[in-house]
CSV table of C-alpha atoms and ligand atoms in Angstrom, one decimal:
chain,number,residue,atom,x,y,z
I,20,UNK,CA,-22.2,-9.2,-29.0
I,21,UNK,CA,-21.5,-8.7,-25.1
I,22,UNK,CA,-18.2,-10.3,-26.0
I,23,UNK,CA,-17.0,-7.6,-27.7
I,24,UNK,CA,-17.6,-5.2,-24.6
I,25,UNK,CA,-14.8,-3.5,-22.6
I,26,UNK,CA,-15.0,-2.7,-19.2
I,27,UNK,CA,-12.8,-0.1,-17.5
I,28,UNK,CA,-13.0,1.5,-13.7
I,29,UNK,CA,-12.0,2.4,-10.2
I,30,UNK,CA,-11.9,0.1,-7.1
I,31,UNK,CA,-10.2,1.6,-4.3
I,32,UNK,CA,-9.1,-1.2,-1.7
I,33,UNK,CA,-9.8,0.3,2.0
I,34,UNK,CA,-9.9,-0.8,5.6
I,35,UNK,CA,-7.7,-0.3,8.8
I,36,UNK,CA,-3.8,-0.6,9.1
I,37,UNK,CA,-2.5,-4.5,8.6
I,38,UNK,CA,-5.6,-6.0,7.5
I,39,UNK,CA,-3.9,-6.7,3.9
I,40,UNK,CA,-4.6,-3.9,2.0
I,41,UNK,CA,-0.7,-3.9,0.0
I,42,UNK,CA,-0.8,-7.4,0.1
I,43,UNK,CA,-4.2,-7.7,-1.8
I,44,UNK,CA,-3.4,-5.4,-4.8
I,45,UNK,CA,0.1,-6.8,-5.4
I,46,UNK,CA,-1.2,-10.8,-5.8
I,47,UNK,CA,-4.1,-9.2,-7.8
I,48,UNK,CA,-1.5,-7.7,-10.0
I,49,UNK,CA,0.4,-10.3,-9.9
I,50,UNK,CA,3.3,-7.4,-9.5
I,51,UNK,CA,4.7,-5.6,-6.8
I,52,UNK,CA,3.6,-2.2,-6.6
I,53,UNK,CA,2.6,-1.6,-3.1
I,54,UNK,CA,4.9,-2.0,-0.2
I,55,UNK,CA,4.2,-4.4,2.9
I,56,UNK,CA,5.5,-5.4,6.4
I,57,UNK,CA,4.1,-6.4,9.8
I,58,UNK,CA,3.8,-2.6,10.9
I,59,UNK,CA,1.1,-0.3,10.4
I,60,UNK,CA,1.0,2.8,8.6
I,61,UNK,CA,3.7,1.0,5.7
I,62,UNK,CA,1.5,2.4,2.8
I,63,UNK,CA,1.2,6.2,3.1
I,64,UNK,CA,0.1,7.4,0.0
I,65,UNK,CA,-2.5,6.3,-2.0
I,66,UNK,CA,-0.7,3.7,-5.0
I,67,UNK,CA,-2.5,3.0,-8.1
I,68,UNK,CA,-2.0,-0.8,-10.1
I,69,UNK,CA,-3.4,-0.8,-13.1
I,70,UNK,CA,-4.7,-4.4,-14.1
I,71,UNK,CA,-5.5,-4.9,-17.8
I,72,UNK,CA,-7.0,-8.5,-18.9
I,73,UNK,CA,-8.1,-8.9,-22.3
I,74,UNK,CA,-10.5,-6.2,-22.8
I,75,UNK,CA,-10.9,-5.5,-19.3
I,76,UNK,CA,-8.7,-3.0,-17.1
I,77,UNK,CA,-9.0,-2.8,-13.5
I,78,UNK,CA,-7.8,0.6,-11.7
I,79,UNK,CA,-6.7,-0.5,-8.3
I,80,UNK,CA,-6.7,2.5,-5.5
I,81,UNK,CA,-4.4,1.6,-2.4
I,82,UNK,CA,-4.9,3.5,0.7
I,83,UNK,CA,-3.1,4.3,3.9
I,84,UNK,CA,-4.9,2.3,6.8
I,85,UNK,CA,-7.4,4.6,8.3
I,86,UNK,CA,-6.7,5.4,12.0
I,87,UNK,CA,-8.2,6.2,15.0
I,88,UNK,CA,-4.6,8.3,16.4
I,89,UNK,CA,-3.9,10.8,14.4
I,90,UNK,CA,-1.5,13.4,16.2
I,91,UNK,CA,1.2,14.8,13.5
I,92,UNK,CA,0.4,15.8,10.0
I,93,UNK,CA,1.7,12.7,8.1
I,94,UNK,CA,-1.2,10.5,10.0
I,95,UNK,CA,-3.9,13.4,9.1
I,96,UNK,CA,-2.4,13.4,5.3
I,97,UNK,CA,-2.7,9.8,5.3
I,98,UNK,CA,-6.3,9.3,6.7
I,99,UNK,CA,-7.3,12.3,3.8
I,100,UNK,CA,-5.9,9.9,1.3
I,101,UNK,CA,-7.9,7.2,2.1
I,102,UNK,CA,-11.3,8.9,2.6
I,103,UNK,CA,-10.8,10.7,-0.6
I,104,UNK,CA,-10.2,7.3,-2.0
I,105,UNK,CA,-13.5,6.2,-1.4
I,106,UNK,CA,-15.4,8.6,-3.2
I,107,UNK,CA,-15.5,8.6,-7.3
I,108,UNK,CA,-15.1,5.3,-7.5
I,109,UNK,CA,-17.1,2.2,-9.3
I,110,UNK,CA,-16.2,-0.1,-6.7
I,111,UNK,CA,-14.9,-0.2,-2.8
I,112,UNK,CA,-13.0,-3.3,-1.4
I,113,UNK,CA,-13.3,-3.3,2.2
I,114,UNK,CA,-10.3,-5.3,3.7
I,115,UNK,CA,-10.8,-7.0,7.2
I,116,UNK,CA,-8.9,-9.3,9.4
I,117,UNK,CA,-10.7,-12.9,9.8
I,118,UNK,CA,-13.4,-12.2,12.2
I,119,UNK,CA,-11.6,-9.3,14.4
I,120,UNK,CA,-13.2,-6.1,14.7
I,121,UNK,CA,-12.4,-3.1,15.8
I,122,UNK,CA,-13.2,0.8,16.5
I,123,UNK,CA,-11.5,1.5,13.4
I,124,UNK,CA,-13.1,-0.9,11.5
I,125,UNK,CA,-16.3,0.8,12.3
I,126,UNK,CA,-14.7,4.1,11.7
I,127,UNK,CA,-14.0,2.4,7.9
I,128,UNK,CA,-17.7,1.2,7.1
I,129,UNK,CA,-18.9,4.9,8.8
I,130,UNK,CA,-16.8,6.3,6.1
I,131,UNK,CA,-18.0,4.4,3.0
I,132,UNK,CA,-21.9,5.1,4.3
I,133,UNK,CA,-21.1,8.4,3.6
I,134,UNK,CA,-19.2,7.3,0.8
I,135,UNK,CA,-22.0,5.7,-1.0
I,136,UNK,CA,-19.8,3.8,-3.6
I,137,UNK,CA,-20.7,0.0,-3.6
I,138,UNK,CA,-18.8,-1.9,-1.3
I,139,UNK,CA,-17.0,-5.8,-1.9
I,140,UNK,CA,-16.3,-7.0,2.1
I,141,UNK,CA,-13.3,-9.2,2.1
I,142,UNK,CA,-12.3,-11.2,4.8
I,143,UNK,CA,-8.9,-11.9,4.4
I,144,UNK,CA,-5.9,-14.2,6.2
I,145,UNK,CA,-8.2,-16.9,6.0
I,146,UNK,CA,-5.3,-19.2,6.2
I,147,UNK,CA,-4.7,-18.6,9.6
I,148,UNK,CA,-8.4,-19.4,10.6
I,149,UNK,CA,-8.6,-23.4,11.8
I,150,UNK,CA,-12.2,-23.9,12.3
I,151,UNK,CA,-13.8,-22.8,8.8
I,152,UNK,CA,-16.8,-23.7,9.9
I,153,UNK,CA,-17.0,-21.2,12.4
I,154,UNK,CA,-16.8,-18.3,9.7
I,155,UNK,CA,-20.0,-18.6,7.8
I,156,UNK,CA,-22.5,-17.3,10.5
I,157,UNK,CA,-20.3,-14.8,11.2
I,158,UNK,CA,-19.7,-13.6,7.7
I,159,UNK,CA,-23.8,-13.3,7.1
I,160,UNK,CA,-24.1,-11.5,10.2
I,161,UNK,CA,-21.3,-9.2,9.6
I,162,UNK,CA,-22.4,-8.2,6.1
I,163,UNK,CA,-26.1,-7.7,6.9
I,164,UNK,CA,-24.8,-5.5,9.3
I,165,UNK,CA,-22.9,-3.5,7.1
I,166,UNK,CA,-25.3,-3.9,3.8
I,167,UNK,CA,-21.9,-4.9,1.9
I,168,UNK,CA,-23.3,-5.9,-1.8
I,169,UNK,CA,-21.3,-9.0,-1.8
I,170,UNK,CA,-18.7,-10.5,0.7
I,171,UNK,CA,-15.8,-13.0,0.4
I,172,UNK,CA,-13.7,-14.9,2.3
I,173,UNK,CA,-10.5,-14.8,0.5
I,174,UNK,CA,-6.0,-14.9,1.7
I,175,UNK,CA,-4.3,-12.5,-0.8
I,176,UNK,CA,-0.9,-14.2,0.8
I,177,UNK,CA,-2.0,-17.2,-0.1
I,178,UNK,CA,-3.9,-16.0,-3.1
I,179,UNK,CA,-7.0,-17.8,-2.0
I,180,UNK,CA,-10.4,-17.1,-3.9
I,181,UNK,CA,-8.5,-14.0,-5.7
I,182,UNK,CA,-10.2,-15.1,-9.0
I,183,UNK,CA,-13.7,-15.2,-7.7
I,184,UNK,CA,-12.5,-11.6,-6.4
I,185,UNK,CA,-11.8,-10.8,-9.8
I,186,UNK,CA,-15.0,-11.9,-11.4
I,187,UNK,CA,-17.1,-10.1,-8.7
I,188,UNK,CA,-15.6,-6.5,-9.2
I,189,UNK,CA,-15.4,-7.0,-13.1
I,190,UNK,CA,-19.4,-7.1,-12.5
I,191,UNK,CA,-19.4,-3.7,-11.2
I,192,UNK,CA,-17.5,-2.0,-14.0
I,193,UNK,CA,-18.8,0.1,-16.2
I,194,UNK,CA,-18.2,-0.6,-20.0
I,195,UNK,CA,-15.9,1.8,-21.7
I,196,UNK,CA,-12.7,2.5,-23.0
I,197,UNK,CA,-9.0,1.8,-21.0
I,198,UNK,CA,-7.9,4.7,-18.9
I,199,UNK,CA,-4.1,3.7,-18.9
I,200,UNK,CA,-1.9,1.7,-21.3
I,201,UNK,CA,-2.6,-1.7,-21.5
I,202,UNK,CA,1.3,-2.5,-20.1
I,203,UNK,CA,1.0,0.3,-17.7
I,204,UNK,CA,1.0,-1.3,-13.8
I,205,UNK,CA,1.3,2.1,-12.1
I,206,UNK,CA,0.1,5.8,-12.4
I,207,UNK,CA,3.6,6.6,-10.2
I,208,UNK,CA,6.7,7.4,-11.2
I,209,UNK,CA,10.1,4.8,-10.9
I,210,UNK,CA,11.5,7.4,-8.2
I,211,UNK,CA,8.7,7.0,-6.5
I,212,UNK,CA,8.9,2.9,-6.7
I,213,UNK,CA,12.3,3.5,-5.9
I,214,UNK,CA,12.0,5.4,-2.8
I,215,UNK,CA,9.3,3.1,-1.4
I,216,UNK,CA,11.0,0.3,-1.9
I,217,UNK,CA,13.8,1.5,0.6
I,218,UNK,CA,11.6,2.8,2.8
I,219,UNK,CA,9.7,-1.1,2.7
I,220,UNK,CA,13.4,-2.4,3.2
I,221,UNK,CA,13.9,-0.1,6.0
I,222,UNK,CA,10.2,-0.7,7.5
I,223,UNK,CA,10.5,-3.9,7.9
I,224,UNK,CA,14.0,-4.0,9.2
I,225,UNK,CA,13.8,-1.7,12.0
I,226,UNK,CA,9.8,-0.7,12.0
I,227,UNK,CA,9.8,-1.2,15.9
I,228,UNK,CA,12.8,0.9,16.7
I,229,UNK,CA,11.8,3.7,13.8
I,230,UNK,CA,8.1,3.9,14.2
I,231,UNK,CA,7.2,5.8,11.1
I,232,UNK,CA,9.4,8.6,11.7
I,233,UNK,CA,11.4,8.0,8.3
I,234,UNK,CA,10.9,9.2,5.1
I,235,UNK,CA,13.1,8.8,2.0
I,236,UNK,CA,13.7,11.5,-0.9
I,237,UNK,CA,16.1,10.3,-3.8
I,238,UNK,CA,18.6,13.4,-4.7
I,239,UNK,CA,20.1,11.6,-7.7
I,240,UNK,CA,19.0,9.5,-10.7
I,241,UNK,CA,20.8,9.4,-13.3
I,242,UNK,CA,21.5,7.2,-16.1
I,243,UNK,CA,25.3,6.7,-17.3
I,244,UNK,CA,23.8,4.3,-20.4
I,245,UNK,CA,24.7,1.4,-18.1
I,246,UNK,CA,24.0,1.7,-14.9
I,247,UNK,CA,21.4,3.7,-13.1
I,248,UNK,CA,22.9,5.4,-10.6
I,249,UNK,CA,20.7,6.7,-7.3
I,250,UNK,CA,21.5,8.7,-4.5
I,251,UNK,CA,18.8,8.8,-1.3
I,252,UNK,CA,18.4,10.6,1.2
I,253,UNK,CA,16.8,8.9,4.1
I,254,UNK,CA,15.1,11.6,6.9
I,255,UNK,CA,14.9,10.7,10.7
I,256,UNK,CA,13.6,12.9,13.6
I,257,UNK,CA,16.4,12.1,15.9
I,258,UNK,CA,20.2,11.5,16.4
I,259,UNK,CA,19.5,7.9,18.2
I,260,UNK,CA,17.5,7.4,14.8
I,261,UNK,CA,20.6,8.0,12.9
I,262,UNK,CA,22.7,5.4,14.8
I,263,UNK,CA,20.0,2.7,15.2
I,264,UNK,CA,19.6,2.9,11.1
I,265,UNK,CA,23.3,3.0,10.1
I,266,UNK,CA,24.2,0.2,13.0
I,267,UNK,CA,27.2,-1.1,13.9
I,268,UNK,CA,29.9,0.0,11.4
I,269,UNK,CA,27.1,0.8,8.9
I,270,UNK,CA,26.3,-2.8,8.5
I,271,UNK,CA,22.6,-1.8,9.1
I,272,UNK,CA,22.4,0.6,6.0
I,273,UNK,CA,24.8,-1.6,4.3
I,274,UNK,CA,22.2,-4.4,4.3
I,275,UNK,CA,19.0,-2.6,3.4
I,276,UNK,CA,20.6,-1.1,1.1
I,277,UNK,CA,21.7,-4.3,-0.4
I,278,UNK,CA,18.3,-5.9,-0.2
I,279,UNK,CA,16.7,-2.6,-1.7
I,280,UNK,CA,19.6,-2.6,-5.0
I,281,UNK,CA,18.0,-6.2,-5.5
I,282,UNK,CA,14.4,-5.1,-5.4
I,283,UNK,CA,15.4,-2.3,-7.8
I,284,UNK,CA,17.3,-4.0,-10.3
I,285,UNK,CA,14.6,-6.7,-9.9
I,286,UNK,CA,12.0,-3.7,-10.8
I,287,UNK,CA,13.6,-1.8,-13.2
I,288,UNK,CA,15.8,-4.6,-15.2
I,289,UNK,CA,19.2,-3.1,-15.2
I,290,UNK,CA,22.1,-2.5,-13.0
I,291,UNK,CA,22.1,0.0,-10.5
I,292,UNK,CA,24.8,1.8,-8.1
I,293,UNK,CA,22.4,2.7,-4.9
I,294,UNK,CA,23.8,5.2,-2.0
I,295,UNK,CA,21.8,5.9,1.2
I,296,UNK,CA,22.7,8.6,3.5
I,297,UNK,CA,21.3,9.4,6.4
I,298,UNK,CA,20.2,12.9,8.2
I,299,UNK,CA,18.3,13.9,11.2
I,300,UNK,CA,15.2,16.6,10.4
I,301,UNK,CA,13.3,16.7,13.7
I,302,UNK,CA,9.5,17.9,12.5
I,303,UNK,CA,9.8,16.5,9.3
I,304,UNK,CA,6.8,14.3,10.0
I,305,UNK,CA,4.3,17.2,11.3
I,306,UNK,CA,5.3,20.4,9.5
I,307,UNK,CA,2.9,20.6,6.2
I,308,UNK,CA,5.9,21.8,3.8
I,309,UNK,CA,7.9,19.5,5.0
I,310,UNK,CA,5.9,17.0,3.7
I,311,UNK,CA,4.7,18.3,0.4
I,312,UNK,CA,8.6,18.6,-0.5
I,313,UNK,CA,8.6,15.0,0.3
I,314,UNK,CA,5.7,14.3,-1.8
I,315,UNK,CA,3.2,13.9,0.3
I,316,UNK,CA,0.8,16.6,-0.7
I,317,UNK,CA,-1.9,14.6,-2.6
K,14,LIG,P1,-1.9,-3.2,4.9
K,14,LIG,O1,-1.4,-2.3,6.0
K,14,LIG,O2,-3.4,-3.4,5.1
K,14,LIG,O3,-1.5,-2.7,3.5
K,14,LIG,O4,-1.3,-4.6,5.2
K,14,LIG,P2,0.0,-5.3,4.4
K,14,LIG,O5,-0.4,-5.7,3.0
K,14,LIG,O6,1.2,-4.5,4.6
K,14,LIG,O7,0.1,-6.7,5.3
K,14,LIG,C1,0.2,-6.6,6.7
K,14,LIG,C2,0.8,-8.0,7.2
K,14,LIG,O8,-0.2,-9.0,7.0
K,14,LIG,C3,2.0,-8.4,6.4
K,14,LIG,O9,2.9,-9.0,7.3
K,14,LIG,C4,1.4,-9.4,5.4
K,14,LIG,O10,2.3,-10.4,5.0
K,14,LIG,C5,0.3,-10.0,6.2
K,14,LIG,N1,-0.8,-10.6,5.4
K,14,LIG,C6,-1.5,-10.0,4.4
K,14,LIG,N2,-2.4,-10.8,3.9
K,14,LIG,C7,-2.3,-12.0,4.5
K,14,LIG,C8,-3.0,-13.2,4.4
K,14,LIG,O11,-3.9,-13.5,3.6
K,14,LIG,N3,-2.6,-14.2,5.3
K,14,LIG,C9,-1.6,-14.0,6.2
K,14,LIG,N4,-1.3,-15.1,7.0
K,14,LIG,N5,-1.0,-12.9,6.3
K,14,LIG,C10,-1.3,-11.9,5.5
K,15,LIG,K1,1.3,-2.9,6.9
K,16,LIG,MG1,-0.6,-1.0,2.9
């Protein structure tokens, strides 16, 4: 009888910047939805991944990191997307780094008291622990502390304990019927994969020398019934910005935007033509319109 049951719901995956958040949802997915790098702040909106499994469907929720610093408008959009996330949903994977913690990862778990959904706490990059043993006291401590329902040490790069994951949050579904398309993997758009993949490309390029002063708006997308053909628009805040991104000779923008045609192709199984440009908007990042003409207005 229980066989025949389908279970369908909401887990939004929280916790600060770099903990793993991305990382996690794409090796659950077994897909790339979500982009990654070594710099914080990579994910700014919130990115949906649809798992379905036999009768199951899991609605991932991907969040910005929430931060403590928060002085232009794209970091206060960004910290609304994730505390919005944590509300309304069945299920809350809290994301932290081996046994660091920090100020904002008490700002998190303040958030998800109020919150109230039931939280999974998972410990992640366990690969880069050495002494195992060392982990377990602190892991009980650490959720008796935070009155997590369940907590596991898992490495979503190394896709350690990702199935026991999987089992734990299909416990805390509710039974009903699929929200999405059983082959759906996203709630947004290709442009929108599109976009974030150059801005991954760019990210994790030149993150240090760009710190999240870039956004990227595609301006053309069309289809010639062979090749896709996309024209993007990549936004800096300064002239210096410009030059550091298009390098020497353009061999900067030539390369990510080699590296990004490949993800896309990769994506979206077909051949496409890609051309970046580049233009300085000083503001971009803290004036309001601005932003929601860039999308960000969730
Ligand atoms: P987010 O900001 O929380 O979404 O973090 P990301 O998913 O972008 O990952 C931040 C960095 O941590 C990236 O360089 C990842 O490759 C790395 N990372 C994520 N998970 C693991 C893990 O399990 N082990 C190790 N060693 N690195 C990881
Ligand atoms: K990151
Ligand atoms: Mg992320």
């Amino acid at each position: 009888m229980s066989e025949q049951v389908s279970r369908c719901g909401f887990v939004a995956i929280v916790g600060r910047p770099n903990v793993g958040k991305s990382t996690l949802l794409n090796h659950m997915l077994g897909q790339k939805v979500s982009i990654t790098s070594r710099k914080p702040q990579t994910t700014r909106n919130n990115v949906t991944g649809i798992k379905t499994e036999g009768r199951d469907q899991i609605v991932f929720v991907d969040t910005p990191g929430l931060h403590k610093h928060e002085p232009r408008a794209i970091n206060r959009y960004m910290n609304r997307a994730a505390g919005s996330a944590m509300k309304d949903v069945d299920l809350v994977i809290f994301v932290v780094d081996r046994l660091a913690w920090t100020e904002e990862d008490e700002m998190v778990a303040r958030q998800l008291e109020q919150a109230g959904s039931p939280v999974i706490l998972a410990v992640n990059k366990v690969d880069k622990i050495d002494d195992k043993n060392a982990l377990l006291p602190h892991l009980q401590s650490l959720s008796a502390r935070l009155g997590a329902d369940e907590i596991i040490p898992l490495s979503a790069l190394r896709g350690i304990n990702l199935d026991r994951l999987q089992d734990i949050i299909l416990n805390y579904l509710p039974e009903g019927p699929h929200f999405y398309d059983d082959d759906q993997f996203t709630d947004r758009s290709a442009r929108f994969m599109v976009a974030e993949i150059i801005r991954e490309k760019i990210t994790r390029q030149l993150g240090d020398e760009l710190p999240h002063q870039m956004a990227v708006e595609i301006e053309e997308y069309k289809h010639d019934g062979k090749t896709l053909h996309i024209g993007a628009l990549i936004l800096v805040e300064r002239d210096g910005q410009k030059r550091i991104l298009i390098g020497n000779q353009g061999d900067r923008i030539k390369q990510i935007g080699q590296q990004a045609r490949l993800d896309i192709e990769a994506l979206l199984d077909g051949k496409v033509m890609l051309r970046l440009w580049v233009k300085v908007k000083s503001g971009w990042s803290d004036d309001e319109r601005a932003l929601r003409s860039l999308g960000y207005d969730d």
